[in-house]
Amino acid sequence: MAALLEVRGLVAGYGGARILDGVDLAVEAGGITCLLGRNGTGKTTTLKALMGLLPATAGSIRLGGQELAGLPAHRIARAGIGWVPQGRSIFAGFSVEENLVIGGLGHGARLDDGLLERFPVLAERRRQDASTLSGGEQQQLAIARALAGRPRLLLLDEPTEGIQPSLVDRLAETLAGIAREDGIGLLLVEQNLDLALGLADRVLVMEKGRIEYVVEAAGLADALPALEARLSI
Amino acid sequence: MKRQRLVQGFVWAGLALLPLFIGEWQVLQLAQFLTYGLFAMSLALAWGRLGLLSFGQALFFGLGAYAMALATMGRLPGLEAWPSSWLGLALACLVPWSVAQLLGFFLFHGRGLRGAYFGITMLALAVLAERLTQGAGWLGGLNGLIGVPPLALGLDGGGPVLFDALPTYWVMLGVAFAVFVGLEALLASSRGLAMTAVRENEDRLGYLGYDVAAIKRHGFALSAAIAGLAGGLFASQFGFVSPKLIGFGLSAEVLIWTALGGREMLLAAFLGALLLSWTETVLAGLLGAYWLLALAGLLVLSVLFFERGFVAGILTFIAEGRRPGRR
Amino acid sequence: MGADLVLALLDAANFVLAIILVAMGLMVVFGMMRIINMAHGELFLLGAYALLVVQGLGGSFWLALVLGPLAVGLVGWLLEVLVIRHLYGRVLDSILATWGLSLLIRQAVILWFGPQSKVVAAPFDLRLDIMGQPFPAYRLFIMAVSLIVILFCFWLFHRTRLGLAARATIADRATAEAMGIDSRGLDRLTFAFGAGLAGLAGVVMAPLLSVDPQMGLGFLIPAFLAILTGGAGELMGVVTGGVVVGGSQSLVARVASPAVAELVVLGLAILVIRLLPNGLVGHFRQRR
């Protein structure tokens, strides 16, 4: 089966600094791939380069066979990639509902009620200023906003960062549901190893701008010591 | 740095010798353009160094010119009997300096007026000053004041008069050179460094405990005084002041001279004014209204692709043997 | 006394609405793109000359009212593609370059049409009787156009999906792009829209003014002062500033001379900036 997202030899950086040095990875439809690695190895940069927020200087990004490398961010978004950025970046000063509408704007999508049913908290607060939501609610909003564009692939940068532990499991359930029920591929950058291992069906470890280690779900238990060794500081 | 000084020396020496090779009428015209050059240096100081894009710099040039005219024509109340050129020169510097200090007090303190707002306020002031001058009978209204006497060396307006072409030229060049040397020394000092720092990052300078507003105000006032001096010298040479000297048109011209010459290099701005004014007299008859069209087009292009200015680029190339890098 | 007062207020309202009409496009471009468009006055000028050309070719005022804004909007679109897009985030350079454009356009108009002023005809020459005093109906028409433009802009930015996309882009450009919003397209559209508004103002105001190459500057300055006084960054600011600047200028001009009124307004604007720096200047940030 061909993967939904196939990345080959992706190179990108800021100014003269080459942060990504030939990244290869793949995400299947309905699959959850988790990107791990120490700080500064290029995880966030990988997501930004995939999203087109940072120009890729070499390599190929194919989504369902369509080449996306070199396209502007909005074209990549419209091709079917949803964006849940680090720190959530919800639009402050806009209502919850406006945030969700913005998520669908570029895709010509109207806000549908199914989305609000999945996130009842957001339905309750749809008229409220989005910046008044709690951290966990804002994270739900960021995910729902990305889903409003009906993506085939979701890029999530540390979705559990700054969220109280009791809510992390709920968030994991939501993410698993998005992948299994809607068949959306998830590429997730995470610091939380437990969450990553519990959720992912493939784990990638980044080192110095490259994917150095790949573990498939079946082998996760055996690979745990090796993983921990690679991630320890 | 040494080669840069050498290039500067050659430029000034060349300018000093130039009148020996050209006709008297051309010398007189160049002498007038030297005051434009001085004017352009004042803008290079405010804009290139302090980052104050003054769209109404002619306000100060015009104030200087009118101060000179009123003083030497004996039109100042109480000072009618003392039409001294020295008094005129002093007022030509002092009046714009005070106005700039006052403006600076209003525009730079507090969070202050930055960038565009400052430029627009200056533009509005110059346009308004031109209109007010047109309506002021004391200042000759629309016709201006005709018969401003040339510079006289006596304290009371008597004594030898600066009238012949060569002396006039050399005196103007001497003043321009003195101002240039003084400003270069200032800019190389710690005060000058603080000015450049204002342009680069005024917030950070503020955090470091500098009184940014005061640095801007004093720098702006100095720039205004130099513009006023240029205006005063211009008036005494030209013999005639009119509302055109204070308003939008001249403000636009000096901005173009400075931008195309090089806003960050005093000498480049100075030469820009000289070269463009000279080219205009040669080509204006030929090109007519197309001249300003071409200048405006060049200005846009230089902002987009060559912000440092053309003369500055050439001077840097000669001094360093390479193209100047972008800041 | 009563009639004088009503007429004075009507004059003031007329001037206020005229300034807001001119300032609106300026404000939209600044709020959206952080570009101070010094060539706005010349786009206004082009609108006025568009009316001149259309009438010269035998077309009606109403045809010019449609064609003028479209033509000037097209000019704005070209300017964005050729010049403005290089200037984002470079505030001082953007003022200088647009100011260069203003000289360029003005000089081109002089070359094409000559420096002398021209007269264009108003579409109707009706005079209304207001408390015994004659008042040209055309000035009421201008006021109506301005009100429509104000309401239209509020509707566009706060009630439509396009406006929401524009506001999202202002708030967070990168995230908006990642949501699929074409921010570059919005830039072009916004600048063209701002230019089109200037063109509309030019067409509508031309019959009351002498149409000459310098007319842009005369309206640019009060428009800028209105934005500056009202507070840059939102539509309400330009409306507020327009009322303050236009109202005081019109009323002072009635008791003193127009030049004195301008002096008073400029002084007032400078004072407002000095005393209320947060409300007015705080918005001035560089984009990106």
Tab-separated table of C-alpha atoms in Angstrom, chain C residues 46-247:
chain	number	residue	atom	x	y	z
C	46	LEU	CA	-6.262	59.285	-10.922
C	47	GLY	CA	-9.905	58.790	-9.954
C	48	ALA	CA	-10.623	62.452	-10.652
C	49	TYR	CA	-8.851	62.270	-14.016
C	50	ALA	CA	-10.733	59.083	-14.837
C	51	LEU	CA	-13.927	61.134	-14.566
C	52	LEU	CA	-12.361	63.800	-16.777
C	53	VAL	CA	-11.464	61.237	-19.440
C	54	VAL	CA	-14.827	59.493	-19.372
C	55	GLN	CA	-16.678	62.802	-19.640
C	56	GLY	CA	-14.280	63.899	-22.388
C	57	LEU	CA	-15.179	60.801	-24.367
C	58	GLY	CA	-18.857	61.606	-23.980
C	59	GLY	CA	-19.542	59.142	-21.178
C	60	SER	CA	-21.719	59.996	-18.214
C	61	PHE	CA	-20.715	60.606	-14.610
C	62	TRP	CA	-22.372	57.361	-13.624
C	63	LEU	CA	-20.256	55.401	-16.075
C	64	ALA	CA	-17.144	57.008	-14.571
C	65	LEU	CA	-18.397	56.135	-11.096
C	66	VAL	CA	-18.147	52.478	-12.119
C	67	LEU	CA	-15.088	52.588	-14.384
C	68	GLY	CA	-12.964	54.992	-12.297
C	69	PRO	CA	-12.622	52.822	-9.176
C	70	LEU	CA	-12.066	49.732	-11.333
C	71	ALA	CA	-9.294	51.405	-13.326
C	72	VAL	CA	-7.581	52.815	-10.248
C	73	GLY	CA	-7.980	49.456	-8.506
C	74	LEU	CA	-6.175	47.859	-11.441
C	75	VAL	CA	-3.370	50.417	-11.092
C	76	GLY	CA	-3.168	49.485	-7.396
C	77	TRP	CA	-2.982	45.799	-8.272
C	78	LEU	CA	-0.076	46.488	-10.644
C	79	LEU	CA	1.708	48.641	-8.064
C	80	GLU	CA	1.429	45.851	-5.507
C	81	VAL	CA	2.889	43.291	-7.871
C	82	LEU	CA	5.670	45.546	-9.179
C	83	VAL	CA	6.709	47.542	-6.126
C	84	ILE	CA	4.811	47.097	-2.875
C	85	ARG	CA	5.446	43.387	-2.400
C	86	HIS	CA	9.166	44.095	-2.018
C	87	LEU	CA	8.480	46.442	0.871
C	88	TYR	CA	6.674	44.372	3.501
C	89	GLY	CA	8.290	44.810	6.880
C	90	ARG	CA	10.435	47.722	5.686
C	91	VAL	CA	8.397	50.614	7.047
C	92	LEU	CA	10.630	53.566	6.255
C	93	ASP	CA	11.484	52.202	2.817
C	94	SER	CA	7.827	51.648	2.086
C	95	ILE	CA	7.030	55.294	2.777
C	96	LEU	CA	9.906	56.451	0.629
C	97	ALA	CA	9.062	54.149	-2.256
C	98	THR	CA	5.351	54.957	-2.245
C	99	TRP	CA	6.247	58.608	-2.027
C	100	GLY	CA	8.440	58.096	-5.105
C	101	LEU	CA	5.438	56.471	-6.767
C	102	SER	CA	3.329	59.490	-5.885
C	103	LEU	CA	5.817	61.794	-7.629
C	104	LEU	CA	5.911	59.418	-10.567
C	105	ILE	CA	2.144	59.323	-10.981
C	106	ARG	CA	1.776	63.071	-10.492
C	107	GLN	CA	4.468	63.801	-13.054
C	108	ALA	CA	2.942	61.330	-15.485
C	109	VAL	CA	-0.393	63.117	-15.102
C	110	ILE	CA	1.297	66.464	-15.790
C	111	LEU	CA	2.890	65.053	-18.941
C	112	TRP	CA	-0.362	63.550	-20.121
C	113	PHE	CA	-2.909	66.186	-19.203
C	114	GLY	CA	-0.801	69.324	-18.634
C	115	PRO	CA	-0.296	71.170	-15.347
C	116	GLN	CA	-3.364	73.399	-15.595
C	117	SER	CA	-6.508	72.701	-13.633
C	118	LYS	CA	-9.631	71.396	-15.304
C	119	VAL	CA	-13.291	71.482	-14.469
C	120	VAL	CA	-15.557	68.464	-14.512
C	121	ALA	CA	-19.304	68.604	-14.368
C	122	ALA	CA	-21.408	67.288	-11.514
C	123	PRO	CA	-24.112	64.844	-12.637
C	124	PHE	CA	-26.855	67.116	-11.315
C	125	ASP	CA	-27.017	70.749	-10.334
C	126	LEU	CA	-29.795	70.712	-7.840
C	127	ARG	CA	-29.949	73.122	-4.939
C	128	LEU	CA	-31.911	72.304	-1.857
C	129	ASP	CA	-33.400	74.871	0.433
C	130	ILE	CA	-32.161	74.301	3.954
C	131	MET	CA	-33.733	76.723	6.417
C	132	GLY	CA	-33.812	79.428	3.802
C	133	GLN	CA	-30.258	78.837	2.617
C	134	PRO	CA	-29.373	77.127	-0.660
C	135	PHE	CA	-27.343	73.959	-0.317
C	136	PRO	CA	-26.061	71.938	-3.310
C	137	ALA	CA	-27.682	68.529	-3.413
C	138	TYR	CA	-24.466	67.106	-4.867
C	139	ARG	CA	-22.758	67.596	-1.533
C	140	LEU	CA	-25.432	65.513	0.115
C	141	PHE	CA	-24.715	62.886	-2.529
C	142	ILE	CA	-21.027	62.833	-1.508
C	143	MET	CA	-22.019	62.434	2.116
C	144	ALA	CA	-24.250	59.521	1.188
C	145	VAL	CA	-21.459	57.856	-0.804
C	146	SER	CA	-19.091	58.233	2.135
C	147	LEU	CA	-21.608	56.735	4.549
C	148	ILE	CA	-22.178	53.829	2.185
C	149	VAL	CA	-18.425	53.250	1.905
C	150	ILE	CA	-18.021	53.284	5.695
C	151	LEU	CA	-20.857	50.819	6.189
C	152	PHE	CA	-19.606	48.670	3.328
C	153	CYS	CA	-16.125	48.445	4.858
C	154	PHE	CA	-17.505	47.487	8.254
C	155	TRP	CA	-19.693	44.876	6.607
C	156	LEU	CA	-16.857	43.566	4.462
C	157	PHE	CA	-14.382	43.184	7.300
C	158	HIS	CA	-16.717	42.062	10.058
C	159	ARG	CA	-19.505	40.179	8.342
C	160	THR	CA	-17.980	38.292	5.413
C	161	ARG	CA	-15.696	35.285	5.072
C	162	LEU	CA	-13.265	37.390	3.026
C	163	GLY	CA	-13.096	39.949	5.836
C	164	LEU	CA	-12.559	37.187	8.385
C	165	ALA	CA	-9.687	35.828	6.296
C	166	ALA	CA	-8.218	39.323	6.096
C	167	ARG	CA	-8.476	39.884	9.841
C	168	ALA	CA	-6.996	36.451	10.568
C	169	THR	CA	-4.080	37.295	8.307
C	170	ILE	CA	-3.507	40.569	10.139
C	171	ALA	CA	-3.585	38.722	13.471
C	172	ASP	CA	-1.223	35.857	12.585
C	173	ARG	CA	0.008	35.594	9.066
C	174	ALA	CA	1.841	32.269	9.260
C	175	THR	CA	-0.998	30.442	10.977
C	176	ALA	CA	-3.523	31.916	8.557
C	177	GLU	CA	-1.451	30.588	5.670
C	178	ALA	CA	-1.289	27.160	7.290
C	179	MET	CA	-5.099	27.271	7.471
C	180	GLY	CA	-5.142	27.573	3.685
C	181	ILE	CA	-5.605	31.335	3.447
C	182	ASP	CA	-3.775	32.849	0.481
C	183	SER	CA	-2.174	35.813	2.219
C	184	ARG	CA	-0.312	36.979	-0.885
C	185	GLY	CA	-3.553	37.004	-2.816
C	186	LEU	CA	-5.167	38.954	0.012
C	187	ASP	CA	-2.299	41.482	-0.108
C	188	ARG	CA	-2.892	42.127	-3.796
C	189	LEU	CA	-6.624	42.274	-3.297
C	190	THR	CA	-6.346	44.620	-0.321
C	191	PHE	CA	-4.039	47.039	-2.076
C	192	ALA	CA	-6.226	47.024	-5.167
C	193	PHE	CA	-9.285	47.573	-2.963
C	194	GLY	CA	-7.616	50.472	-1.135
C	195	ALA	CA	-6.636	51.984	-4.472
C	196	GLY	CA	-10.153	51.473	-5.796
C	197	LEU	CA	-11.565	53.320	-2.770
C	198	ALA	CA	-9.167	56.201	-3.497
C	199	GLY	CA	-10.341	56.162	-7.100
C	200	LEU	CA	-13.973	56.225	-6.013
C	201	ALA	CA	-13.280	59.183	-3.747
C	202	GLY	CA	-11.535	60.930	-6.642
C	203	VAL	CA	-14.452	60.453	-9.017
C	204	VAL	CA	-17.031	61.558	-6.484
C	205	MET	CA	-15.168	64.604	-5.190
C	206	ALA	CA	-13.833	65.874	-8.516
C	207	PRO	CA	-16.885	67.963	-9.470
C	208	LEU	CA	-16.446	70.044	-6.312
C	209	LEU	CA	-12.723	70.615	-6.749
C	210	SER	CA	-10.490	72.011	-9.404
C	211	VAL	CA	-8.946	68.946	-10.978
C	212	ASP	CA	-5.203	69.515	-11.191
C	213	PRO	CA	-2.073	67.433	-10.636
C	214	GLN	CA	-1.529	68.840	-7.129
C	215	MET	CA	-4.982	67.973	-5.749
C	216	GLY	CA	-3.820	64.683	-4.238
C	217	LEU	CA	-1.601	66.271	-1.635
C	218	GLY	CA	-4.332	68.550	-0.321
C	219	PHE	CA	-6.460	65.602	0.751
C	220	LEU	CA	-3.691	63.209	1.659
C	221	ILE	CA	-2.544	65.275	4.624
C	222	PRO	CA	-5.894	65.624	6.414
C	223	ALA	CA	-6.553	61.967	5.685
C	224	PHE	CA	-3.264	61.019	7.316
C	225	LEU	CA	-3.931	63.310	10.253
C	226	ALA	CA	-7.323	61.683	10.704
C	227	ILE	CA	-5.773	58.221	10.867
C	228	LEU	CA	-2.994	59.470	13.105
C	229	THR	CA	-5.349	61.185	15.518
C	230	GLY	CA	-7.964	58.466	15.560
C	231	GLY	CA	-5.503	55.665	16.053
C	232	ALA	CA	-4.202	53.454	13.326
C	233	GLY	CA	-5.127	49.831	12.957
C	234	GLU	CA	-8.883	49.697	12.866
C	235	LEU	CA	-11.829	51.096	11.005
C	236	MET	CA	-13.230	52.873	14.041
C	237	GLY	CA	-10.013	54.874	14.314
C	238	VAL	CA	-10.374	56.471	10.925
C	239	VAL	CA	-13.996	57.376	11.581
C	240	THR	CA	-13.140	58.942	14.932
C	241	GLY	CA	-10.134	60.752	13.534
C	242	GLY	CA	-12.126	61.963	10.563
C	243	VAL	CA	-14.704	63.496	12.878
C	244	VAL	CA	-12.058	65.199	15.045
C	245	VAL	CA	-9.858	66.471	12.221
C	246	GLY	CA	-12.550	67.286	9.681
C	247	GLY	CA	-14.894	68.778	12.248
